[in-house]
mmCIF file of C-alpha atoms in Angstrom:
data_model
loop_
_atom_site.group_PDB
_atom_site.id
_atom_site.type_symbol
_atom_site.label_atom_id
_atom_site.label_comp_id
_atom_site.label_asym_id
_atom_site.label_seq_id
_atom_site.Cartn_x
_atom_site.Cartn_y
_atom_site.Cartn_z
ATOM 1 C CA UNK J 1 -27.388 31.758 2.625
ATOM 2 C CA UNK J 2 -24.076 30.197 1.111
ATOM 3 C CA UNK J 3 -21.158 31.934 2.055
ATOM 4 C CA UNK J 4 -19.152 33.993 -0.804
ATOM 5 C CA UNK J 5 -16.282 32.337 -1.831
ATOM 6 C CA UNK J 6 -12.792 34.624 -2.519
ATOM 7 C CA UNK J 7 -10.892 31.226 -3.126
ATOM 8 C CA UNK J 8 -11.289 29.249 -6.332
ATOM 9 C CA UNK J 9 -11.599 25.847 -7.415
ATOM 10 C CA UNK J 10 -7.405 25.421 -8.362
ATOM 11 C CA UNK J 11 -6.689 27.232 -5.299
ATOM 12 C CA UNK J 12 -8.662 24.633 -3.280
ATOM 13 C CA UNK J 13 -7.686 21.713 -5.947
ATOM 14 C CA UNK J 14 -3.887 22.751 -4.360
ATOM 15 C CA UNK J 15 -5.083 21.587 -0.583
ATOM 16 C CA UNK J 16 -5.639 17.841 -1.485
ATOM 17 C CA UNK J 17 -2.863 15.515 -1.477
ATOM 18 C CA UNK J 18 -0.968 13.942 -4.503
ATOM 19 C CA UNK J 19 -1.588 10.595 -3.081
ATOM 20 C CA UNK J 20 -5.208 10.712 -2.237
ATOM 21 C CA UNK J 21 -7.564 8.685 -3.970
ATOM 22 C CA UNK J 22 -11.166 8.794 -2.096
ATOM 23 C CA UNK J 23 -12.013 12.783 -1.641
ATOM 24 C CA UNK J 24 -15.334 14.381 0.491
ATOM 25 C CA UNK J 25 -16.468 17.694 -0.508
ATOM 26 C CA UNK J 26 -19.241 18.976 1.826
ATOM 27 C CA UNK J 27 -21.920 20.838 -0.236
ATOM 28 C CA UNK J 28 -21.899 22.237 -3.612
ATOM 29 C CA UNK J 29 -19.134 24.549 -3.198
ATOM 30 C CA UNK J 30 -16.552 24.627 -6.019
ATOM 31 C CA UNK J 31 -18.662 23.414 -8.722
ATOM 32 C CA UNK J 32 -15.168 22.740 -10.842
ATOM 33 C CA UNK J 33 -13.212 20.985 -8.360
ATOM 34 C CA UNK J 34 -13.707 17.586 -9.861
ATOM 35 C CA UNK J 35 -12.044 19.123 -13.095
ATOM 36 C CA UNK J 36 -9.003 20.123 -11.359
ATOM 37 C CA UNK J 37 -7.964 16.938 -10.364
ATOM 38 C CA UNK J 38 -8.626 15.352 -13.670
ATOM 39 C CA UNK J 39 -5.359 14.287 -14.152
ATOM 40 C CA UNK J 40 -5.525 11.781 -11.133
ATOM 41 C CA UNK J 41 -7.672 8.846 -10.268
ATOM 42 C CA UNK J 42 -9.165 9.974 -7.510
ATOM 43 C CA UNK J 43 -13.089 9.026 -6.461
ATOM 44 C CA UNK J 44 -14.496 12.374 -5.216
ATOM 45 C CA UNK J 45 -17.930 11.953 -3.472
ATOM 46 C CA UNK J 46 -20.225 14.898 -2.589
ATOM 47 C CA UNK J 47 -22.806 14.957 0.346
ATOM 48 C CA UNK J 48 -24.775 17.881 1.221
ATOM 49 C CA UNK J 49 -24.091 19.564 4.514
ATOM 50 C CA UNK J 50 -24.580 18.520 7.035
ATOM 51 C CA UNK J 51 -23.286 14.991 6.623
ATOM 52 C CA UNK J 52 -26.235 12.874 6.604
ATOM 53 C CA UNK J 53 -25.744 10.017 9.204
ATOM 54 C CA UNK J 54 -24.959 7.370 6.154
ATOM 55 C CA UNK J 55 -22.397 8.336 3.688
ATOM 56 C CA UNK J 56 -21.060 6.512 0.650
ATOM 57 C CA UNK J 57 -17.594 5.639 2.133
ATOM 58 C CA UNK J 58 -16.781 6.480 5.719
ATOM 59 C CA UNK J 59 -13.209 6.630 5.305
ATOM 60 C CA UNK J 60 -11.316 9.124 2.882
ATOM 61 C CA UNK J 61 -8.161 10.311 2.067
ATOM 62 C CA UNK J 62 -8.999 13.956 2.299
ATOM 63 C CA UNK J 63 -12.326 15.944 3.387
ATOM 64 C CA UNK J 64 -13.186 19.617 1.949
ATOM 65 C CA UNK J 65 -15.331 21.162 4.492
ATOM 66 C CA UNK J 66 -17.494 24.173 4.413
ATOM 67 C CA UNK J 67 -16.210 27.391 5.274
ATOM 68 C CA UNK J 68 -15.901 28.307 8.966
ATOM 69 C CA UNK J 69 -16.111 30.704 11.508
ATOM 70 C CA UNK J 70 -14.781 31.160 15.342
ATOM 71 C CA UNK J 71 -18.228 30.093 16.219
ATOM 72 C CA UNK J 72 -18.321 26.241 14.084
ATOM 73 C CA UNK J 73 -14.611 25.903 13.715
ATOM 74 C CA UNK J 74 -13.929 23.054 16.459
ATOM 75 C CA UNK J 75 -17.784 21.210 15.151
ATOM 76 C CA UNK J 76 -16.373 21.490 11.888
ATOM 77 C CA UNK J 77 -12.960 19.803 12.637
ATOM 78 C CA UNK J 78 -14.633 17.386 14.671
ATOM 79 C CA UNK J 79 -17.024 16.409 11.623
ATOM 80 C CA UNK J 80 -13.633 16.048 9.437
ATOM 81 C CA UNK J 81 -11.948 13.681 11.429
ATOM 82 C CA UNK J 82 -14.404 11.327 12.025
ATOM 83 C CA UNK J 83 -13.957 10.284 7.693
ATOM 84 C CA UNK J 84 -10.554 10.021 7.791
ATOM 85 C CA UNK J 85 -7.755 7.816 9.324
ATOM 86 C CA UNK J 86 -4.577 8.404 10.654
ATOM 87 C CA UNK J 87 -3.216 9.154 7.274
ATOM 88 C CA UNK J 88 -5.956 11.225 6.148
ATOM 89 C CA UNK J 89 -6.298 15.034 6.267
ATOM 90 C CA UNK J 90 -8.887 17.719 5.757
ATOM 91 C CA UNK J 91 -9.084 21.166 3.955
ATOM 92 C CA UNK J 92 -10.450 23.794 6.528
ATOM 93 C CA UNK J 93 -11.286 27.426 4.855
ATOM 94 C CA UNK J 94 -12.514 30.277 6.875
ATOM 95 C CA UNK J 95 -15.172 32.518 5.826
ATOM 96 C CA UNK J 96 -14.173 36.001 4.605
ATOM 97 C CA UNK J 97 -12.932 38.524 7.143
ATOM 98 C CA UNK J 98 -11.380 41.527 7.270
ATOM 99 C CA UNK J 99 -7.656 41.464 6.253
ATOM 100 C CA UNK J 100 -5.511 41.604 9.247
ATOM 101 C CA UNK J 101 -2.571 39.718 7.730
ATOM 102 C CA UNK J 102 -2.805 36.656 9.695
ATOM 103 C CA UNK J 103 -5.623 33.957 9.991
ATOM 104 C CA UNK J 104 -8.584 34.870 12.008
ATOM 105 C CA UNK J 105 -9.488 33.826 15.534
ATOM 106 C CA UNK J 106 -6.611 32.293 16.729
ATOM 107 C CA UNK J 107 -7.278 29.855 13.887
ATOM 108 C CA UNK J 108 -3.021 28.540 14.054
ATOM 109 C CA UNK J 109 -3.306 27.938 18.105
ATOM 110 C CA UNK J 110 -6.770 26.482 17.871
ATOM 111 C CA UNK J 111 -5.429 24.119 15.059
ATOM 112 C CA UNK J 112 -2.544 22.978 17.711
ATOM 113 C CA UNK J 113 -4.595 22.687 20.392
ATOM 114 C CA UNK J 114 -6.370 19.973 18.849
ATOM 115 C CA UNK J 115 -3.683 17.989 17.893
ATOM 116 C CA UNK J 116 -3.706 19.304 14.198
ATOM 117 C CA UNK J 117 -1.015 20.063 11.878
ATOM 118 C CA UNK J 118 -1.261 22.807 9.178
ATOM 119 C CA UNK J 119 0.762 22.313 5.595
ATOM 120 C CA UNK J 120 -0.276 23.683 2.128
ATOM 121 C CA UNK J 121 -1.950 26.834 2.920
ATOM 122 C CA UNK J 122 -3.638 29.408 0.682
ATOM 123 C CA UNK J 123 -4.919 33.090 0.593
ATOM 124 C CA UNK J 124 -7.231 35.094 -1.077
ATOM 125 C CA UNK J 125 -7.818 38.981 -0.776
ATOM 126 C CA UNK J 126 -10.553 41.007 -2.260
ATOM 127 C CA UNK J 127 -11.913 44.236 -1.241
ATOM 128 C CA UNK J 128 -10.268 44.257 2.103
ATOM 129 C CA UNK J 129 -11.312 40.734 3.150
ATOM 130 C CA UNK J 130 -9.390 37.821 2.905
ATOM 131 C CA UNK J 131 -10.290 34.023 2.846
ATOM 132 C CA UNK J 132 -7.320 31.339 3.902
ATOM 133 C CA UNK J 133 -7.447 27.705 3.500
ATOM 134 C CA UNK J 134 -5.449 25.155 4.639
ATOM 135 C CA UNK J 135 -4.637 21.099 4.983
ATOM 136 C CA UNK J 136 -4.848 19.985 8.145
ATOM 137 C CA UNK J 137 -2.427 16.579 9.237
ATOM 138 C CA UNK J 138 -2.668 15.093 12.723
ATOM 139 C CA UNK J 139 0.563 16.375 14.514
ATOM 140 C CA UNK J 140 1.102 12.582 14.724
ATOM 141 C CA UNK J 141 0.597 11.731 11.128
ATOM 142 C CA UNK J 142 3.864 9.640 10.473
ATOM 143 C CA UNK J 143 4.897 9.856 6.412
ATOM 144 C CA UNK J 144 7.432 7.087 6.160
ATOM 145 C CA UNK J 145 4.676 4.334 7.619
ATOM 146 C CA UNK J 146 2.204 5.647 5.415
ATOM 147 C CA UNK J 147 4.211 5.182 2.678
ATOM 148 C CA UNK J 148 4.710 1.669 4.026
ATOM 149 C CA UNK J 149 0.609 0.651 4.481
ATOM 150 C CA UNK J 150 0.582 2.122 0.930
ATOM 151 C CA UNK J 151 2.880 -0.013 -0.400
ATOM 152 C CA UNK J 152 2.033 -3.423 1.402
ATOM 153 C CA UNK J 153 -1.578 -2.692 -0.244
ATOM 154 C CA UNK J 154 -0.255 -2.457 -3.709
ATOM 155 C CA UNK J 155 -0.226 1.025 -4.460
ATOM 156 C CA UNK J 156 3.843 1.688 -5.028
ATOM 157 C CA UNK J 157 3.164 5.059 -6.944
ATOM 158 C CA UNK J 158 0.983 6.620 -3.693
ATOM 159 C CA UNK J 159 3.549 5.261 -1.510
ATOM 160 C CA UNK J 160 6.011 7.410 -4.320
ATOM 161 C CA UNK J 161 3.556 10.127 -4.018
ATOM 162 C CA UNK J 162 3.525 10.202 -0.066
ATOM 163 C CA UNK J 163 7.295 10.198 0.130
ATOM 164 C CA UNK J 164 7.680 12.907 -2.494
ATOM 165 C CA UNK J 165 5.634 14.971 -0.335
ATOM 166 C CA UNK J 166 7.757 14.594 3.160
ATOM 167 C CA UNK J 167 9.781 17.688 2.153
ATOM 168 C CA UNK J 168 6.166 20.009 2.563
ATOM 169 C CA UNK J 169 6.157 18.728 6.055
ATOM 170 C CA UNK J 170 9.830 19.335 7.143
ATOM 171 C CA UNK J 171 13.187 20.833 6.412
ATOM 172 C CA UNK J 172 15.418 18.101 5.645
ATOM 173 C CA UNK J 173 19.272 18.223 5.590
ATOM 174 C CA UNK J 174 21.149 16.660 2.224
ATOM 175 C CA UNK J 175 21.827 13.204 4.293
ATOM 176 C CA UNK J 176 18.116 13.158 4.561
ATOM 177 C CA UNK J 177 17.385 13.997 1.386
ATOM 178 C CA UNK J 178 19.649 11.308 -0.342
ATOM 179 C CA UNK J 179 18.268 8.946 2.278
ATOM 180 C CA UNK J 180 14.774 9.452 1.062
ATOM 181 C CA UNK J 181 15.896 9.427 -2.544
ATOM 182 C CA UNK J 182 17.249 5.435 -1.883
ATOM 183 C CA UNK J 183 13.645 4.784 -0.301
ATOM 184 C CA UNK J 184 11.374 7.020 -3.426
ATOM 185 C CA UNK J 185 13.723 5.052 -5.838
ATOM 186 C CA UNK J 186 12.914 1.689 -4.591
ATOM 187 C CA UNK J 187 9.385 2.184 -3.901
ATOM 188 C CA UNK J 188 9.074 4.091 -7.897
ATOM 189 C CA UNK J 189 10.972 1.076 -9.326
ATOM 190 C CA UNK J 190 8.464 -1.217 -7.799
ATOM 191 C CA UNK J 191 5.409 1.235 -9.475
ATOM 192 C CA UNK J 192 7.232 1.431 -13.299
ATOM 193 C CA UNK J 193 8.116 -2.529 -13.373
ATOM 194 C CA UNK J 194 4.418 -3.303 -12.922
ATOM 195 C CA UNK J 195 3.526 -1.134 -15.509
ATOM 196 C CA UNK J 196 4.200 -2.787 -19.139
ATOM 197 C CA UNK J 197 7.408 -0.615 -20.735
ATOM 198 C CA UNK J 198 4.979 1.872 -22.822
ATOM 199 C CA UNK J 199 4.176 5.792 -22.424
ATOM 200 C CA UNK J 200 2.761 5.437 -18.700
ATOM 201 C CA UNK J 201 5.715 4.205 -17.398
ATOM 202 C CA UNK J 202 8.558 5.723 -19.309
ATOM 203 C CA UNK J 203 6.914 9.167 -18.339
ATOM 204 C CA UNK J 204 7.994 7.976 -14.555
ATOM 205 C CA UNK J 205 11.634 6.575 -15.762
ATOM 206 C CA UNK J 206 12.833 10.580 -15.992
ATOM 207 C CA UNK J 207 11.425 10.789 -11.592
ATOM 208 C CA UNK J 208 13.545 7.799 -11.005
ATOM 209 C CA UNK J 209 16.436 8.568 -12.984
ATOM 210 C CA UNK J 210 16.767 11.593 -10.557
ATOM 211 C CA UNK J 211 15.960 10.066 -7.496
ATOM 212 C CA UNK J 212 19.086 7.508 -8.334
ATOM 213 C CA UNK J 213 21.226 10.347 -9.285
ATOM 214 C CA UNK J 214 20.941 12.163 -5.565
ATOM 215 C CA UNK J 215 20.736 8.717 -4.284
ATOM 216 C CA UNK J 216 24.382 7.546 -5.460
ATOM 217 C CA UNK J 217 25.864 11.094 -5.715
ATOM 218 C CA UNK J 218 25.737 10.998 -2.077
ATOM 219 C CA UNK J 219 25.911 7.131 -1.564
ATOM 220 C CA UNK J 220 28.528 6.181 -4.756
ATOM 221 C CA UNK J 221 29.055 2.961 -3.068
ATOM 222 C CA UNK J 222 25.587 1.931 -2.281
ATOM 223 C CA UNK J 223 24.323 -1.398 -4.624
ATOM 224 C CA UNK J 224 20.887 -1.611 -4.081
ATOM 225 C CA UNK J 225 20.037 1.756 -6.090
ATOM 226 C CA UNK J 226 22.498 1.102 -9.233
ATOM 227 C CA UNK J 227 20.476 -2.925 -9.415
ATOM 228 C CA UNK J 228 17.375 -1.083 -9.141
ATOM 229 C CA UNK J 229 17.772 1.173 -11.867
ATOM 230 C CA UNK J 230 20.062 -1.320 -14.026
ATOM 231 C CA UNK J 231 16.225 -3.735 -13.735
ATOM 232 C CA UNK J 232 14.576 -0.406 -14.965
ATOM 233 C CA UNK J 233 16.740 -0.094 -18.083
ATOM 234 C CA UNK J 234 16.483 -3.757 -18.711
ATOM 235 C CA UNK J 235 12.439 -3.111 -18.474
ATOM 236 C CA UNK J 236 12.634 -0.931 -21.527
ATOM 237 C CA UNK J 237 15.037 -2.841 -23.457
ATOM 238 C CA UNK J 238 17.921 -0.899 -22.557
ATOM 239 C CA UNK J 239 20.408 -3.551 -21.446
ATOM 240 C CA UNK J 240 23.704 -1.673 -22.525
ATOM 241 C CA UNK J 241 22.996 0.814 -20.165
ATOM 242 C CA UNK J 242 21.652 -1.735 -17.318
ATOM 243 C CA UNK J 243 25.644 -3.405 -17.879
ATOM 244 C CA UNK J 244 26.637 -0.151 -17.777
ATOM 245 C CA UNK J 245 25.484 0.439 -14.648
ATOM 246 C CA UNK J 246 26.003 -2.894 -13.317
ATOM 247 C CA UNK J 247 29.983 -3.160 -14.259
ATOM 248 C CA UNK J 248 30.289 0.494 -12.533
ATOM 249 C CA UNK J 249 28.926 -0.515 -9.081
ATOM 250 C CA UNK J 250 30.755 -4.250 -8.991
ATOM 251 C CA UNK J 251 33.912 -2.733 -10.480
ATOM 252 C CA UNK J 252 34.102 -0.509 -6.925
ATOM 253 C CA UNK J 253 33.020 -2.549 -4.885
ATOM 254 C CA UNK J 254 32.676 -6.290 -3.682
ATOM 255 C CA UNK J 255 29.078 -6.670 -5.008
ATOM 256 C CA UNK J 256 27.795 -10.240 -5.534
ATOM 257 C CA UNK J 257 23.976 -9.458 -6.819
ATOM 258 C CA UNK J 258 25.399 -6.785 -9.283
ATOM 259 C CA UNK J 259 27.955 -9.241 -10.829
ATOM 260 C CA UNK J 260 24.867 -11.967 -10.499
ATOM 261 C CA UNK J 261 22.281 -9.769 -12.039
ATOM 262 C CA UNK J 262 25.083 -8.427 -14.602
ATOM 263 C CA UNK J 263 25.343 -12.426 -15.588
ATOM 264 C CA UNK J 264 21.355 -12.539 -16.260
ATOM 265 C CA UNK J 265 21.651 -9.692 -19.175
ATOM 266 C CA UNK J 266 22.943 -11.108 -22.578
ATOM 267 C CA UNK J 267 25.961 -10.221 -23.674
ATOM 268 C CA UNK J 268 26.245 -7.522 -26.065
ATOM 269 C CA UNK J 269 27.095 -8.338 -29.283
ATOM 270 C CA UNK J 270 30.383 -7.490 -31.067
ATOM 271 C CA UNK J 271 30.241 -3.883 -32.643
ATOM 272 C CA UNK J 272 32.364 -1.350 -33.932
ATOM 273 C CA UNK J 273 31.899 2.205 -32.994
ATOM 274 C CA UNK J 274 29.549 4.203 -35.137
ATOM 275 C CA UNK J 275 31.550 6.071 -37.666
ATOM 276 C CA UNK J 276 31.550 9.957 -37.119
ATOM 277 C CA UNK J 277 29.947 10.823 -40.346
ATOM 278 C CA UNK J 278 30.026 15.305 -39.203
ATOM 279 C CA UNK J 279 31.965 16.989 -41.735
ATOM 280 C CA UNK J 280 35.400 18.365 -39.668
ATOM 281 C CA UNK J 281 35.104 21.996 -39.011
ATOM 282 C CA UNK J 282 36.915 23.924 -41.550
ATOM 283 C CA UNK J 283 37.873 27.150 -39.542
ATOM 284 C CA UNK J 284 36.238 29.358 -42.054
ATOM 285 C CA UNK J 285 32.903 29.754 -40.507
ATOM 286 C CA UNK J 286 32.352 32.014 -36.743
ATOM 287 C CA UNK J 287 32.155 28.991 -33.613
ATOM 288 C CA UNK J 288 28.428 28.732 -32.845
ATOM 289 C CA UNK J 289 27.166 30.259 -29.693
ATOM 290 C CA UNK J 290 24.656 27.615 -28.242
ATOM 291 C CA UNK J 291 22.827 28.337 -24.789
ATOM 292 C CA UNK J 292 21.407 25.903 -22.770
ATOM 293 C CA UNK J 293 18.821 26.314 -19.962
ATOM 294 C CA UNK J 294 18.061 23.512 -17.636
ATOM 295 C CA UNK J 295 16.718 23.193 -14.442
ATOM 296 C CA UNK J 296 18.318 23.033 -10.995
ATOM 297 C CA UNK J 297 18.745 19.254 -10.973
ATOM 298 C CA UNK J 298 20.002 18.848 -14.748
ATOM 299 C CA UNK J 299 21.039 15.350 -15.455
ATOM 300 C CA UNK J 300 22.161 16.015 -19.050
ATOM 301 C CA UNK J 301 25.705 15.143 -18.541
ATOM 302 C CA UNK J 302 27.193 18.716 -19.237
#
């Protein structure tokens, strides 16, 4: 008999990683799941359960496995971690149980027992049960080297992806943070300048535009991120702003590759200023009342 499900497809959707690209589902649970990750190009595979002994791919990204109880827990984990690698992680859910307010059966201790790290979690409750789900890392899992095999295979944006997703994992101080924002900029740069300079990757310029704005607000002096992002602006035609950039960063500082990248962009041509063509403000009329809502990292120069 399948076990009722309090948890739906979104809320299980949530457990799999950005950066994941080969999924497992065991079963025929979630019968929308694929749905919910339309928006990414992952490959998601489903095998009845129990795994048969030959499966598609033996190596994925993420596994969903069936929901568990104190009794199949540790078979079940054991199952999960034989399809993924050291980067990999699986979505555990329990079966339904009576809400105590915590996970059932020492679930947390049995997780770090065996050398398993829980992040996104979720929670359902429903007639006084409750169903919880998480995604389970190895305690070992290391971000920044994943990010690194990612990259040295070709996939930048995953590498982007796996960075973004190092503040889930820890609480990082403002030097880290601006540290990680040189390292997402470089590694995004790399992903939009092998794109060609159309909708896909100007929808990823407004991610590194922020990313070099906490990487220089805390490094002003730093060169690499200002070349990056002048070679991003020259991508899209933008070379004004690229010298812009450029003639900031070698104007502070002694900075041979911006002045020799600044002497790759054409010159600009001669122009006058474009004439204000607003009518002057006669006094006559009330002073507008504008209000402006932006997020918590606003970069629109105010």
């Amino acid at each position: 008999m399948q076990t009722p499900l309090l948890l739906d497809d979104e809320a299980c959707a949530g457990l799999v990683p950005k950066y994941a690209s080969k999924i497992l589902i065991a079963g025929r649970m979630f019968p929308d799941f694929e749905s919910r990750l339309s928006a990414r190009t992952a490959k998601v595979i489903r095998v009845d359960w129990p795994f048969p002994a030959a499966i598609p791919e033996h190596v994925f990204d993420f596994v969903l496995l069936p929901p568990c109880d104190e009794a199949n827990v540790t078979e079940l984990l054991e199952v999960g971690l034989k399809h993924i690698d050291q980067h990999g992680s699986v979505g555990l859910i329990t079966k339904p149980v009576q809400d105590n307010g915590e996970p059932p059966f020492g679930l947390l201790e049995k997780l770090a027992a065996a050398g398993l790290l829980a992040t996104r979690s979720r929670m359902c409750e429903e007639n006084g049960l409750t169903q919880w789900a998480f995604a389970l890392l190895r305690a070992d899992y290391d971000p920044v080297a994943h990010a690194a095999d990612l990259e040295a295979a070709g996939f930048p944006m995953r590498a982007f992806l796996v960075l973004d997703s190092i503040g889930e994992l820890v609480e990082l101080s403002d030097d880290s943070i601006a540290s990680l924002a040189v390292e997402k900029h470089r590694v995004l740069s790399e992903a939009i300048l092998q794109l060609e300079p159309g909708d896909a990757a100007a929808s990823l310029l407004s991610f590194a535009r922020k990313e070099f704005q906490l990487a220089v607000h805390a490094h002003p002096r730093l060169v690499a991120p200002y070349a990056r992002q002048a070679a991003l602006w020259h991508h899209f035609g933008q070379d004004h702003l690229a010298r812009r950039l450029l003639r900031s960063i070698a104007h502070v500082t002694d900075a041979p590759e911006a002045r020799a990248l600044l002497d790759t962009l054409d010159s600009p041509e001669d122009s006058k200023p474009t004439a204000e063509a607003a009518p002057v403000w006669s006094g006559t009329r009330p002073k507008p009342r504008i209000l402006v809502i932006t997020h918590d990292n606003s970069d629109y120069g105010m």
